[in-house]
Amino acid sequence: MSTAPTDTEAWRALDAHFETLRGLTLRALFRDDPGRAARMTFEVAGLRADLSKHLATEETVRLLVALAQERDVTGGFDAMFRGDTLNTTEGRAVLHVALRNRAATPVIVGGRDVMPDVGACLAKMRRLVDAVRSGAHVGHTGRPITDVVNLGIGGSDLGPAMVCEALAPYASPSLRAHFVSNVDGAHLARTLAPLDPATTLFVVASKTFTTVETLTNAASARRWLLEGLGDPAAVGRHFAAVSTNHDAVRAFGIDLANCFEMWDWVGGRYSLWSAIGLPIALYVGMDRFEELLEGAHAMDLHARSAPLAQNLPVLSALLGVWYANFFGWESYAVIPYDQSLARLPAWLQQGDMESNGKRTRADGDVVEGYSTGPIVWGEPGTNAQHSFFQLLHQGTRRVPVDFLAPVRSHHPLPDHHDQLLANLLAQAEALMVGKTEAEARAELIASGASEATVARLAPHKVFEGNRPSTTILFDLLDPRTLGALLAFYEHRIFVQGRIWGVNSFDQWGVELGKQLASAVLRELRTEAVGAHDASTAAAIAHVRARRGA
Ligand code: G6Q
């Protein structure tokens, strides 16, 4: 979608509409409209998403949907699902949805249906997964595999790591999953310290197989394995790879029989549904992995076919645009009341900020007069309540929140889950209704405070309220539900990118980091001198001198 969204009629109407809403309160919206909660709650693919606690009237929603129409969000979904080259700067289709196309209807890229390749890759994954989990695939010394270590970074790490943690209740008790991403040697060394090379399987996950962090970790992992087992032939039974770059995989010494296919039409941050999900499948089994795909597919069907005004990812995305662009709010918090979703904010941070953190539009023009992707952050509740919720309740900044929780727990210890849910529901309500000065005074008086204490403390106990949130509840965090939840966020990102007119599928800012480090690395290791500012040059000289010392 080219052109600026600010040039649309709907944007101008939203600007004018925003002015009419000054003084709007959520308390009043609920008081005046008994049907609001029911009307703005959506049940999709096992998720129950309540969008009623948002600063939006029916007219706001109507205008936001008109914006989605003007930006042709439906056409965007059609183009994505059809395999059009949406990633224009890299000349690629964007087809993570094909990876979970459980109907296997043809998806044509470059004149060729990609679905047989997707199916073949899943079948190959199943063979290795079943063999490892059944004990048929043993290590070099004949012992079964007990530990899988994924070596990958960014999109080749965050998704699988997050999903493995989330689906731990479904894991085999005899197989552990570990994730090493950072080139900081501590990450690999600490992970390997308690492991036995004879029972460890490494998965080198790198779409390009050129990422220095991953290749450095893989080389050290291979050394560790060979030191432990003493035979170069051991690599064959202890290393698998996921990559588009088969030559580099072979050159590393990994048998192509253990190399799993990736395609350039899958972006790294959208790749957990591909063989990048191999550690997930090893950890929870191939059937569970396919259930994850099915959940995502259910959300795909909804995103593609539900009318815009009933479309959950579309509406959630539009509310995000409403806050980012009309209220000028810069961040967005995601708070899972579920410890096993602890890594969800990190995964979403990459998905959202790497996709929509852009200041050049897809048509090549610089974004002017509006902001694009917000800052995404979060931590699990209730922990977050004891750290940054102060700012959410009483800070000068406004941060819309997504609250997430399962109604039932995999760990039903007496009291725990009721407390968890009660906290979530109370927090969402408190953010919305706040506490007036009169209410704060009344509370203090009821507690027996003196007149002077009431006067002194009441202003500090005022909560402005009117702070919006979405609450997403689901029955249990199972693979299907998780798949639907993650696909919901992916589509939300897509819709926002479409509104803002950016290419959500390239990442030149990440590429820059890869180039910059290599020049400095050369200078740290040799006498080479590069052209740097005085501060960087001094830091390089300091490191060289200290290391020399
Ligand atoms: C994701 C990004 C980035 C990428 C990593 C790892 O969309 O492109 O996070 O996933 O840089 O890349 P490789 O998989 O090629 O090692």
PDB file of N, CA, C and O and ligand atoms in Angstrom, residues 152-158 205-212 214 242 262 267-271 276 350 354 505-507 510-511 514, ligand 1:
ATOM      1  N   GLY A 152      20.590 -20.786  17.500  1.00  0.00           N
ATOM      2  CA  GLY A 152      19.990 -19.859  16.536  1.00  0.00           C
ATOM      3  C   GLY A 152      19.760 -18.545  17.246  1.00  0.00           C
ATOM      4  O   GLY A 152      19.847 -18.473  18.486  1.00  0.00           O
ATOM      5  N   ILE A 153      19.448 -17.520  16.504  1.00  0.00           N
ATOM      6  CA  ILE A 153      19.243 -16.210  17.140  1.00  0.00           C
ATOM      7  C   ILE A 153      18.104 -15.482  16.433  1.00  0.00           C
ATOM      8  O   ILE A 153      17.771 -15.808  15.276  1.00  0.00           O
ATOM      9  N   GLY A 154      17.521 -14.495  17.111  1.00  0.00           N
ATOM     10  CA  GLY A 154      16.434 -13.716  16.508  1.00  0.00           C
ATOM     11  C   GLY A 154      15.265 -14.621  16.159  1.00  0.00           C
ATOM     12  O   GLY A 154      14.804 -15.414  16.978  1.00  0.00           O
ATOM     13  N   GLY A 155      14.823 -14.541  14.931  1.00  0.00           N
ATOM     14  CA  GLY A 155      13.699 -15.355  14.496  1.00  0.00           C
ATOM     15  C   GLY A 155      13.977 -16.841  14.569  1.00  0.00           C
ATOM     16  O   GLY A 155      13.050 -17.657  14.611  1.00  0.00           O
ATOM     17  N   SER A 156      15.238 -17.226  14.593  1.00  0.00           N
ATOM     18  CA  SER A 156      15.584 -18.647  14.663  1.00  0.00           C
ATOM     19  C   SER A 156      15.747 -19.111  16.109  1.00  0.00           C
ATOM     20  O   SER A 156      16.314 -20.179  16.362  1.00  0.00           O
ATOM     21  N   ASP A 157      15.288 -18.287  17.035  1.00  0.00           N
ATOM     22  CA  ASP A 157      15.397 -18.621  18.455  1.00  0.00           C
ATOM     23  C   ASP A 157      14.129 -18.256  19.236  1.00  0.00           C
ATOM     24  O   ASP A 157      13.572 -19.074  19.954  1.00  0.00           O
ATOM     25  N   LEU A 158      13.695 -17.001  19.091  1.00  0.00           N
ATOM     26  CA  LEU A 158      12.666 -16.475  19.997  1.00  0.00           C
ATOM     27  C   LEU A 158      11.348 -17.259  19.933  1.00  0.00           C
ATOM     28  O   LEU A 158      10.745 -17.550  20.969  1.00  0.00           O
ATOM     29  N   ALA A 205      19.994 -23.689  13.747  1.00  0.00           N
ATOM     30  CA  ALA A 205      18.846 -23.074  13.086  1.00  0.00           C
ATOM     31  C   ALA A 205      19.264 -21.730  12.516  1.00  0.00           C
ATOM     32  O   ALA A 205      19.471 -20.772  13.257  1.00  0.00           O
ATOM     33  N   SER A 206      19.426 -21.666  11.223  1.00  0.00           N
ATOM     34  CA  SER A 206      19.803 -20.398  10.601  1.00  0.00           C
ATOM     35  C   SER A 206      19.328 -20.399   9.157  1.00  0.00           C
ATOM     36  O   SER A 206      19.822 -21.178   8.335  1.00  0.00           O
ATOM     37  N   LYS A 207      18.392 -19.529   8.887  1.00  0.00           N
ATOM     38  CA  LYS A 207      17.845 -19.457   7.525  1.00  0.00           C
ATOM     39  C   LYS A 207      18.973 -19.237   6.523  1.00  0.00           C
ATOM     40  O   LYS A 207      19.052 -19.907   5.505  1.00  0.00           O
ATOM     41  N   THR A 208      19.857 -18.302   6.825  1.00  0.00           N
ATOM     42  CA  THR A 208      20.926 -17.955   5.877  1.00  0.00           C
ATOM     43  C   THR A 208      22.177 -18.803   6.061  1.00  0.00           C
ATOM     44  O   THR A 208      22.984 -18.922   5.157  1.00  0.00           O
ATOM     45  N   PHE A 209      22.361 -19.341   7.254  1.00  0.00           N
ATOM     46  CA  PHE A 209      23.583 -20.036   7.648  1.00  0.00           C
ATOM     47  C   PHE A 209      24.816 -19.143   7.483  1.00  0.00           C
ATOM     48  O   PHE A 209      25.917 -19.605   7.190  1.00  0.00           O
ATOM     49  N   THR A 210      24.606 -17.851   7.659  1.00  0.00           N
ATOM     50  CA  THR A 210      25.746 -16.922   7.629  1.00  0.00           C
ATOM     51  C   THR A 210      25.784 -16.089   8.915  1.00  0.00           C
ATOM     52  O   THR A 210      26.665 -15.253   9.072  1.00  0.00           O
ATOM     53  N   THR A 211      24.831 -16.292   9.799  1.00  0.00           N
ATOM     54  CA  THR A 211      24.747 -15.447  11.002  1.00  0.00           C
ATOM     55  C   THR A 211      25.889 -15.790  11.960  1.00  0.00           C
ATOM     56  O   THR A 211      26.002 -16.936  12.429  1.00  0.00           O
ATOM     57  N   VAL A 212      26.729 -14.786  12.214  1.00  0.00           N
ATOM     58  CA  VAL A 212      27.996 -15.057  12.892  1.00  0.00           C
ATOM     59  C   VAL A 212      27.788 -15.642  14.287  1.00  0.00           C
ATOM     60  O   VAL A 212      28.478 -16.578  14.693  1.00  0.00           O
ATOM     61  N   THR A 214      25.397 -17.505  15.448  1.00  0.00           N
ATOM     62  CA  THR A 214      24.972 -18.906  15.387  1.00  0.00           C
ATOM     63  C   THR A 214      26.115 -19.800  14.919  1.00  0.00           C
ATOM     64  O   THR A 214      26.347 -20.877  15.477  1.00  0.00           O
ATOM     65  N   VAL A 242      18.611 -26.416  10.125  1.00  0.00           N
ATOM     66  CA  VAL A 242      17.439 -25.875   9.418  1.00  0.00           C
ATOM     67  C   VAL A 242      17.938 -24.659   8.667  1.00  0.00           C
ATOM     68  O   VAL A 242      18.452 -23.711   9.281  1.00  0.00           O
ATOM     69  N   MET A 262      14.098 -24.621   4.438  1.00  0.00           N
ATOM     70  CA  MET A 262      13.472 -23.322   4.725  1.00  0.00           C
ATOM     71  C   MET A 262      13.304 -22.665   3.364  1.00  0.00           C
ATOM     72  O   MET A 262      13.987 -23.042   2.429  1.00  0.00           O
ATOM     73  N   GLY A 267       9.751 -15.230   6.571  1.00  0.00           N
ATOM     74  CA  GLY A 267      10.601 -14.300   7.308  1.00  0.00           C
ATOM     75  C   GLY A 267      11.032 -14.934   8.623  1.00  0.00           C
ATOM     76  O   GLY A 267      10.272 -15.695   9.230  1.00  0.00           O
ATOM     77  N   GLY A 268      12.247 -14.621   9.067  1.00  0.00           N
ATOM     78  CA  GLY A 268      12.777 -15.225  10.295  1.00  0.00           C
ATOM     79  C   GLY A 268      11.801 -15.113  11.462  1.00  0.00           C
ATOM     80  O   GLY A 268      11.518 -16.091  12.157  1.00  0.00           O
ATOM     81  N   ARG A 269      11.253 -13.913  11.672  1.00  0.00           N
ATOM     82  CA  ARG A 269      10.386 -13.715  12.844  1.00  0.00           C
ATOM     83  C   ARG A 269       9.017 -14.355  12.672  1.00  0.00           C
ATOM     84  O   ARG A 269       8.211 -14.343  13.605  1.00  0.00           O
ATOM     85  N   TYR A 270       8.737 -14.875  11.486  1.00  0.00           N
ATOM     86  CA  TYR A 270       7.470 -15.574  11.251  1.00  0.00           C
ATOM     87  C   TYR A 270       7.698 -17.070  11.028  1.00  0.00           C
ATOM     88  O   TYR A 270       6.877 -17.743  10.431  1.00  0.00           O
ATOM     89  N   SER A 271       8.873 -17.573  11.474  1.00  0.00           N
ATOM     90  CA  SER A 271       9.285 -18.898  10.997  1.00  0.00           C
ATOM     91  C   SER A 271       9.071 -20.039  11.978  1.00  0.00           C
ATOM     92  O   SER A 271       9.442 -21.170  11.680  1.00  0.00           O
ATOM     93  N   ILE A 276      12.027 -24.422  11.508  1.00  0.00           N
ATOM     94  CA  ILE A 276      12.623 -23.693  12.649  1.00  0.00           C
ATOM     95  C   ILE A 276      11.924 -24.149  13.936  1.00  0.00           C
ATOM     96  O   ILE A 276      12.494 -24.084  15.026  1.00  0.00           O
ATOM     97  N   GLN A 350      10.031  -8.645  18.935  1.00  0.00           N
ATOM     98  CA  GLN A 350      10.695  -8.787  17.649  1.00  0.00           C
ATOM     99  C   GLN A 350       9.680  -8.721  16.514  1.00  0.00           C
ATOM    100  O   GLN A 350       9.867  -7.985  15.542  1.00  0.00           O
ATOM    101  N   GLU A 354      10.369  -5.244  14.731  1.00  0.00           N
ATOM    102  CA  GLU A 354      11.198  -5.463  13.550  1.00  0.00           C
ATOM    103  C   GLU A 354      10.346  -5.343  12.278  1.00  0.00           C
ATOM    104  O   GLU A 354      10.857  -4.996  11.216  1.00  0.00           O
ATOM    105  N   PHE A 505       8.015  -6.725   6.245  1.00  0.00           N
ATOM    106  CA  PHE A 505       8.711  -8.004   6.115  1.00  0.00           C
ATOM    107  C   PHE A 505      10.201  -7.905   5.789  1.00  0.00           C
ATOM    108  O   PHE A 505      10.852  -8.907   5.575  1.00  0.00           O
ATOM    109  N   ASP A 506      10.740  -6.689   5.736  1.00  0.00           N
ATOM    110  CA  ASP A 506      12.205  -6.593   5.619  1.00  0.00           C
ATOM    111  C   ASP A 506      12.763  -6.144   6.964  1.00  0.00           C
ATOM    112  O   ASP A 506      12.012  -5.931   7.927  1.00  0.00           O
ATOM    113  N   GLN A 507      14.073  -6.034   7.091  1.00  0.00           N
ATOM    114  CA  GLN A 507      14.705  -5.713   8.376  1.00  0.00           C
ATOM    115  C   GLN A 507      16.098  -5.152   8.137  1.00  0.00           C
ATOM    116  O   GLN A 507      17.079  -5.715   8.576  1.00  0.00           O
ATOM    117  N   VAL A 510      18.399  -4.624  11.084  1.00  0.00           N
ATOM    118  CA  VAL A 510      19.103  -5.795  11.630  1.00  0.00           C
ATOM    119  C   VAL A 510      20.328  -6.102  10.770  1.00  0.00           C
ATOM    120  O   VAL A 510      21.406  -6.404  11.280  1.00  0.00           O
ATOM    121  N   GLU A 511      20.149  -5.976   9.457  1.00  0.00           N
ATOM    122  CA  GLU A 511      21.280  -6.250   8.544  1.00  0.00           C
ATOM    123  C   GLU A 511      22.442  -5.317   8.864  1.00  0.00           C
ATOM    124  O   GLU A 511      23.607  -5.724   8.846  1.00  0.00           O
ATOM    125  N   LYS A 514      24.702  -6.533  11.522  1.00  0.00           N
ATOM    126  CA  LYS A 514      25.561  -7.638  11.100  1.00  0.00           C
ATOM    127  C   LYS A 514      26.820  -7.099  10.418  1.00  0.00           C
ATOM    128  O   LYS A 514      27.920  -7.606  10.621  1.00  0.00           O
TER     129      LYS A 514
HETATM  130  C1  G6Q B   1      13.945 -12.011  11.567  1.00  0.00           C
HETATM  131  C2  G6Q B   1      15.259 -11.422  11.339  1.00  0.00           C
HETATM  132  C3  G6Q B   1      16.339 -11.924  12.248  1.00  0.00           C
HETATM  133  C4  G6Q B   1      16.863 -13.315  11.885  1.00  0.00           C
HETATM  134  C5  G6Q B   1      18.162 -13.551  12.630  1.00  0.00           C
HETATM  135  C6  G6Q B   1      18.750 -14.918  12.362  1.00  0.00           C
HETATM  136  O1  G6Q B   1      12.969 -11.765  10.905  1.00  0.00           O
HETATM  137  O2  G6Q B   1      15.597 -11.509  10.023  1.00  0.00           O
HETATM  138  O3  G6Q B   1      15.961 -11.933  13.604  1.00  0.00           O
HETATM  139  O4  G6Q B   1      15.925 -14.294  12.200  1.00  0.00           O
HETATM  140  O5  G6Q B   1      19.063 -12.551  12.294  1.00  0.00           O
HETATM  141  O6  G6Q B   1      18.964 -15.108  10.987  1.00  0.00           O
HETATM  142  P1  G6Q B   1      19.314 -16.523  10.411  1.00  0.00           P
HETATM  143  O7  G6Q B   1      18.165 -17.434  10.664  1.00  0.00           O
HETATM  144  O8  G6Q B   1      19.588 -16.324   8.959  1.00  0.00           O
HETATM  145  O9  G6Q B   1      20.528 -17.010  11.171  1.00  0.00           O
END
